[in-house]
Amino acid sequence: MKHVFLCGNPALDLACTLRARRTARFETLDAPDRLDAWYVESGVVNVLSPCREADLVQAVAVREAIYALVTARLAGDGYDGEALALVNETARKPPAALQLTAEGRWVEATPAQALSTVARHAVELLSGPEVPLMKECANPECTKIFIDRSRGGRREWCGMESCGNKIKAAAYRARKKETQTAGAT
């Protein structure tokens, strides 16, 4: 299974690796090698020393802290102190180091460096100009939070393929059924 990156920021993409938080929760980071794959597929790193179970536990804790901070920011609530401390503590650690090679950008990292890089993305996002662009997907079953960089800022769905088409198809079926019911009376 490949990971999905629809959110527009690595911190939001990490926060959304636990899907459908309000209904049938689905964990995509269920093993250390899945976390390895996420770091590489997200573009945070090119090469990563293999994650261990402890790295996975730490990444999931930081993911939950990021999600708590982002949802508090969206709701206009204050930050949870423990979540804030964990993200800040993680962001203070050395991040993955970028290198320029003849082929372009190259990043090799340890799991701790990769997680620090993601935590830094969270700090930048939550303290930067894109805060007003953060939105939660309009699909009530989806809990993805994304950055709406669309023209006019009217994006509703985390992605059309995943949520937008489902909701639009369901609305169409409901309208069609209502029309048929109204026509039968």
mmCIF file of N, CA, C and O in Angstrom, residues 33-85:
data_model
loop_
_atom_site.group_PDB
_atom_site.id
_atom_site.type_symbol
_atom_site.label_atom_id
_atom_site.label_comp_id
_atom_site.label_asym_id
_atom_site.label_seq_id
_atom_site.Cartn_x
_atom_site.Cartn_y
_atom_site.Cartn_z
ATOM 1 N N ASP A 33 8.690 -0.573 8.950
ATOM 2 C CA ASP A 33 8.979 -0.419 7.525
ATOM 3 C C ASP A 33 7.950 0.465 6.820
ATOM 4 O O ASP A 33 8.253 1.102 5.813
ATOM 5 N N ARG A 34 6.737 0.556 7.342
ATOM 6 C CA ARG A 34 5.727 1.466 6.782
ATOM 7 C C ARG A 34 6.134 2.923 7.051
ATOM 8 O O ARG A 34 5.894 3.805 6.242
ATOM 9 N N LEU A 35 6.733 3.163 8.229
ATOM 10 C CA LEU A 35 7.234 4.506 8.533
ATOM 11 C C LEU A 35 8.414 4.837 7.631
ATOM 12 O O LEU A 35 8.497 5.949 7.111
ATOM 13 N N ASP A 36 9.308 3.874 7.413
ATOM 14 C CA ASP A 36 10.418 4.075 6.468
ATOM 15 C C ASP A 36 9.871 4.520 5.113
ATOM 16 O O ASP A 36 10.332 5.498 4.520
ATOM 17 N N ALA A 37 8.873 3.774 4.625
ATOM 18 C CA ALA A 37 8.281 4.078 3.318
ATOM 19 C C ALA A 37 7.650 5.460 3.322
ATOM 20 O O ALA A 37 7.772 6.208 2.345
ATOM 21 N N TRP A 38 6.974 5.824 4.413
ATOM 22 C CA TRP A 38 6.322 7.134 4.470
ATOM 23 C C TRP A 38 7.352 8.251 4.340
ATOM 24 O O TRP A 38 7.147 9.198 3.580
ATOM 25 N N TYR A 39 8.455 8.165 5.091
ATOM 26 C CA TYR A 39 9.487 9.211 5.020
ATOM 27 C C TYR A 39 10.031 9.369 3.602
ATOM 28 O O TYR A 39 10.221 10.490 3.123
ATOM 29 N N VAL A 40 10.269 8.254 2.919
ATOM 30 C CA VAL A 40 10.813 8.320 1.560
ATOM 31 C C VAL A 40 9.751 8.808 0.573
ATOM 32 O O VAL A 40 9.997 9.721 -0.220
ATOM 33 N N GLU A 41 8.551 8.223 0.620
ATOM 34 C CA GLU A 41 7.486 8.608 -0.315
ATOM 35 C C GLU A 41 7.065 10.063 -0.130
ATOM 36 O O GLU A 41 6.659 10.722 -1.088
ATOM 37 N N SER A 42 7.160 10.581 1.084
ATOM 38 C CA SER A 42 6.766 11.971 1.352
ATOM 39 C C SER A 42 7.774 12.968 0.802
ATOM 40 O O SER A 42 7.474 14.146 0.680
ATOM 41 N N GLY A 43 8.993 12.492 0.510
ATOM 42 C CA GLY A 43 10.035 13.387 0.035
ATOM 43 C C GLY A 43 10.830 14.030 1.155
ATOM 44 O O GLY A 43 11.705 14.849 0.904
ATOM 45 N N VAL A 44 10.547 13.667 2.390
ATOM 46 C CA VAL A 44 11.309 14.200 3.520
ATOM 47 C C VAL A 44 12.759 13.756 3.405
ATOM 48 O O VAL A 44 13.677 14.518 3.687
ATOM 49 N N VAL A 45 12.966 12.508 2.986
ATOM 50 C CA VAL A 45 14.312 11.961 2.800
ATOM 51 C C VAL A 45 14.364 11.149 1.518
ATOM 52 O O VAL A 45 13.331 10.716 1.001
ATOM 53 N N ASN A 46 15.595 10.937 1.040
ATOM 54 C CA ASN A 46 15.817 10.014 -0.074
ATOM 55 C C ASN A 46 16.190 8.636 0.454
ATOM 56 O O ASN A 46 15.782 7.627 -0.091
ATOM 57 N N VAL A 47 17.009 8.648 1.517
ATOM 58 C CA VAL A 47 17.485 7.408 2.120
ATOM 59 C C VAL A 47 17.389 7.557 3.628
ATOM 60 O O VAL A 47 17.732 8.608 4.182
ATOM 61 N N LEU A 48 16.941 6.491 4.266
ATOM 62 C CA LEU A 48 16.731 6.522 5.706
ATOM 63 C C LEU A 48 17.322 5.265 6.317
ATOM 64 O O LEU A 48 17.119 4.171 5.786
ATOM 65 N N SER A 49 18.042 5.428 7.425
ATOM 66 C CA SER A 49 18.441 4.219 8.143
ATOM 67 C C SER A 49 17.162 3.592 8.685
ATOM 68 O O SER A 49 16.230 4.302 9.063
ATOM 69 N N PRO A 50 17.072 2.282 8.715
ATOM 70 C CA PRO A 50 15.807 1.619 9.048
ATOM 71 C C PRO A 50 15.235 2.025 10.418
ATOM 72 O O PRO A 50 15.955 2.127 11.400
ATOM 73 N N CYS A 51 13.936 2.242 10.431
ATOM 74 C CA CYS A 51 13.234 2.563 11.671
ATOM 75 C C CYS A 51 13.086 1.301 12.512
ATOM 76 O O CYS A 51 12.937 0.207 11.979
ATOM 77 N N ARG A 52 13.083 1.518 13.808
ATOM 78 C CA ARG A 52 12.812 0.428 14.762
ATOM 79 C C ARG A 52 11.448 0.688 15.383
ATOM 80 O O ARG A 52 10.837 1.727 15.166
ATOM 81 N N GLU A 53 11.002 -0.237 16.182
ATOM 82 C CA GLU A 53 9.696 -0.105 16.835
ATOM 83 C C GLU A 53 9.637 1.174 17.675
ATOM 84 O O GLU A 53 8.621 1.872 17.678
ATOM 85 N N ALA A 54 10.723 1.504 18.378
ATOM 86 C CA ALA A 54 10.748 2.720 19.203
ATOM 87 C C ALA A 54 10.604 3.972 18.344
ATOM 88 O O ALA A 54 9.961 4.949 18.766
ATOM 89 N N ASP A 55 11.172 3.961 17.134
ATOM 90 C CA ASP A 55 11.030 5.103 16.219
ATOM 91 C C ASP A 55 9.574 5.250 15.782
ATOM 92 O O ASP A 55 9.059 6.371 15.665
ATOM 93 N N LEU A 56 8.922 4.122 15.543
ATOM 94 C CA LEU A 56 7.510 4.143 15.160
ATOM 95 C C LEU A 56 6.654 4.693 16.291
ATOM 96 O O LEU A 56 5.788 5.543 16.062
ATOM 97 N N VAL A 57 6.901 4.247 17.500
ATOM 98 C CA VAL A 57 6.140 4.729 18.657
ATOM 99 C C VAL A 57 6.322 6.249 18.800
ATOM 100 O O VAL A 57 5.350 6.981 19.025
ATOM 101 N N GLN A 58 7.551 6.729 18.640
ATOM 102 C CA GLN A 58 7.817 8.165 18.755
ATOM 103 C C GLN A 58 7.124 8.936 17.626
ATOM 104 O O GLN A 58 6.534 9.992 17.852
ATOM 105 N N ALA A 59 7.190 8.422 16.411
ATOM 106 C CA ALA A 59 6.559 9.103 15.273
ATOM 107 C C ALA A 59 5.046 9.186 15.453
ATOM 108 O O ALA A 59 4.434 10.218 15.146
ATOM 109 N N VAL A 60 4.438 8.117 15.951
ATOM 110 C CA VAL A 60 2.991 8.130 16.185
ATOM 111 C C VAL A 60 2.640 9.140 17.281
ATOM 112 O O VAL A 60 1.653 9.880 17.164
ATOM 113 N N ALA A 61 3.454 9.236 18.311
ATOM 114 C CA ALA A 61 3.212 10.220 19.371
ATOM 115 C C ALA A 61 3.308 11.638 18.823
ATOM 116 O O ALA A 61 2.459 12.492 19.122
ATOM 117 N N VAL A 62 4.313 11.903 17.990
ATOM 118 C CA VAL A 62 4.458 13.235 17.390
ATOM 119 C C VAL A 62 3.319 13.493 16.417
ATOM 120 O O VAL A 62 2.771 14.603 16.370
ATOM 121 N N ARG A 63 2.919 12.478 15.676
ATOM 122 C CA ARG A 63 1.780 12.624 14.758
ATOM 123 C C ARG A 63 0.535 13.065 15.516
ATOM 124 O O ARG A 63 -0.162 13.995 15.107
ATOM 125 N N GLU A 64 0.261 12.402 16.624
ATOM 126 C CA GLU A 64 -0.920 12.741 17.414
ATOM 127 C C GLU A 64 -0.803 14.141 18.011
ATOM 128 O O GLU A 64 -1.795 14.869 18.095
ATOM 129 N N ALA A 65 0.391 14.530 18.395
ATOM 130 C CA ALA A 65 0.602 15.882 18.923
ATOM 131 C C ALA A 65 0.372 16.923 17.827
ATOM 132 O O ALA A 65 -0.277 17.952 18.060
ATOM 133 N N ILE A 66 0.877 16.665 16.642
ATOM 134 C CA ILE A 66 0.664 17.587 15.514
ATOM 135 C C ILE A 66 -0.828 17.707 15.223
ATOM 136 O O ILE A 66 -1.355 18.811 15.055
ATOM 137 N N TYR A 67 -1.522 16.578 15.181
ATOM 138 C CA TYR A 67 -2.959 16.602 14.904
ATOM 139 C C TYR A 67 -3.697 17.408 15.975
ATOM 140 O O TYR A 67 -4.586 18.201 15.653
ATOM 141 N N ALA A 68 -3.327 17.220 17.235
ATOM 142 C CA ALA A 68 -3.971 17.969 18.323
ATOM 143 C C ALA A 68 -3.731 19.469 18.169
ATOM 144 O O ALA A 68 -4.649 20.279 18.364
ATOM 145 N N LEU A 69 -2.524 19.857 17.800
ATOM 146 C CA LEU A 69 -2.218 21.284 17.631
ATOM 147 C C LEU A 69 -2.958 21.875 16.432
ATOM 148 O O LEU A 69 -3.511 22.979 16.513
ATOM 149 N N VAL A 70 -2.978 21.144 15.340
ATOM 150 C CA VAL A 70 -3.645 21.636 14.127
ATOM 151 C C VAL A 70 -5.148 21.769 14.354
ATOM 152 O O VAL A 70 -5.749 22.794 13.999
ATOM 153 N N THR A 71 -5.763 20.766 14.954
ATOM 154 C CA THR A 71 -7.213 20.849 15.180
ATOM 155 C C THR A 71 -7.552 21.937 16.198
ATOM 156 O O THR A 71 -8.580 22.601 16.062
ATOM 157 N N ALA A 72 -6.691 22.144 17.182
ATOM 158 C CA ALA A 72 -6.919 23.243 18.134
ATOM 159 C C ALA A 72 -6.830 24.575 17.410
ATOM 160 O O ALA A 72 -7.656 25.474 17.641
ATOM 161 N N ARG A 73 -5.869 24.702 16.517
ATOM 162 C CA ARG A 73 -5.711 25.950 15.767
ATOM 163 C C ARG A 73 -6.925 26.201 14.878
ATOM 164 O O ARG A 73 -7.434 27.323 14.806
ATOM 165 N N LEU A 74 -7.414 25.152 14.222
ATOM 166 C CA LEU A 74 -8.602 25.295 13.368
ATOM 167 C C LEU A 74 -9.827 25.700 14.180
ATOM 168 O O LEU A 74 -10.659 26.471 13.712
ATOM 169 N N ALA A 75 -9.946 25.177 15.385
ATOM 170 C CA ALA A 75 -11.101 25.464 16.241
ATOM 171 C C ALA A 75 -10.954 26.782 16.991
ATOM 172 O O ALA A 75 -11.907 27.235 17.630
ATOM 173 N N GLY A 76 -9.786 27.391 16.927
ATOM 174 C CA GLY A 76 -9.553 28.624 17.667
ATOM 175 C C GLY A 76 -9.324 28.389 19.149
ATOM 176 O O GLY A 76 -9.459 29.304 19.956
ATOM 177 N N ASP A 77 -8.972 27.160 19.503
ATOM 178 C CA ASP A 77 -8.718 26.808 20.900
ATOM 179 C C ASP A 77 -7.236 26.972 21.221
ATOM 180 O O ASP A 77 -6.388 27.026 20.328
ATOM 181 N N GLY A 78 -6.916 26.964 22.492
ATOM 182 C CA GLY A 78 -5.526 26.994 22.919
ATOM 183 C C GLY A 78 -4.873 25.642 22.694
ATOM 184 O O GLY A 78 -5.547 24.614 22.594
ATOM 185 N N TYR A 79 -3.568 25.660 22.617
ATOM 186 C CA TYR A 79 -2.819 24.424 22.403
ATOM 187 C C TYR A 79 -2.740 23.588 23.668
ATOM 188 O O TYR A 79 -2.614 24.123 24.766
ATOM 189 N N ASP A 80 -2.763 22.280 23.506
ATOM 190 C CA ASP A 80 -2.510 21.354 24.594
ATOM 191 C C ASP A 80 -1.022 21.448 24.942
ATOM 192 O O ASP A 80 -0.161 21.346 24.051
ATOM 193 N N GLY A 81 -0.710 21.635 26.208
ATOM 194 C CA GLY A 81 0.668 21.832 26.644
ATOM 195 C C GLY A 81 1.577 20.660 26.340
ATOM 196 O O GLY A 81 2.732 20.850 25.921
ATOM 197 N N GLU A 82 1.086 19.436 26.545
ATOM 198 C CA GLU A 82 1.910 18.257 26.277
ATOM 199 C C GLU A 82 2.191 18.105 24.783
ATOM 200 O O GLU A 82 3.312 17.778 24.389
ATOM 201 N N ALA A 83 1.184 18.334 23.961
ATOM 202 C CA ALA A 83 1.372 18.235 22.512
ATOM 203 C C ALA A 83 2.371 19.286 22.040
ATOM 204 O O ALA A 83 3.274 18.996 21.243
ATOM 205 N N LEU A 84 2.228 20.490 22.535
ATOM 206 C CA LEU A 84 3.134 21.577 22.164
ATOM 207 C C LEU A 84 4.565 21.253 22.587
ATOM 208 O O LEU A 84 5.507 21.430 21.803
ATOM 209 N N ALA A 85 4.735 20.761 23.800
ATOM 210 C CA ALA A 85 6.076 20.427 24.296
ATOM 211 C C ALA A 85 6.713 19.315 23.451
ATOM 212 O O ALA A 85 7.911 19.390 23.131
#
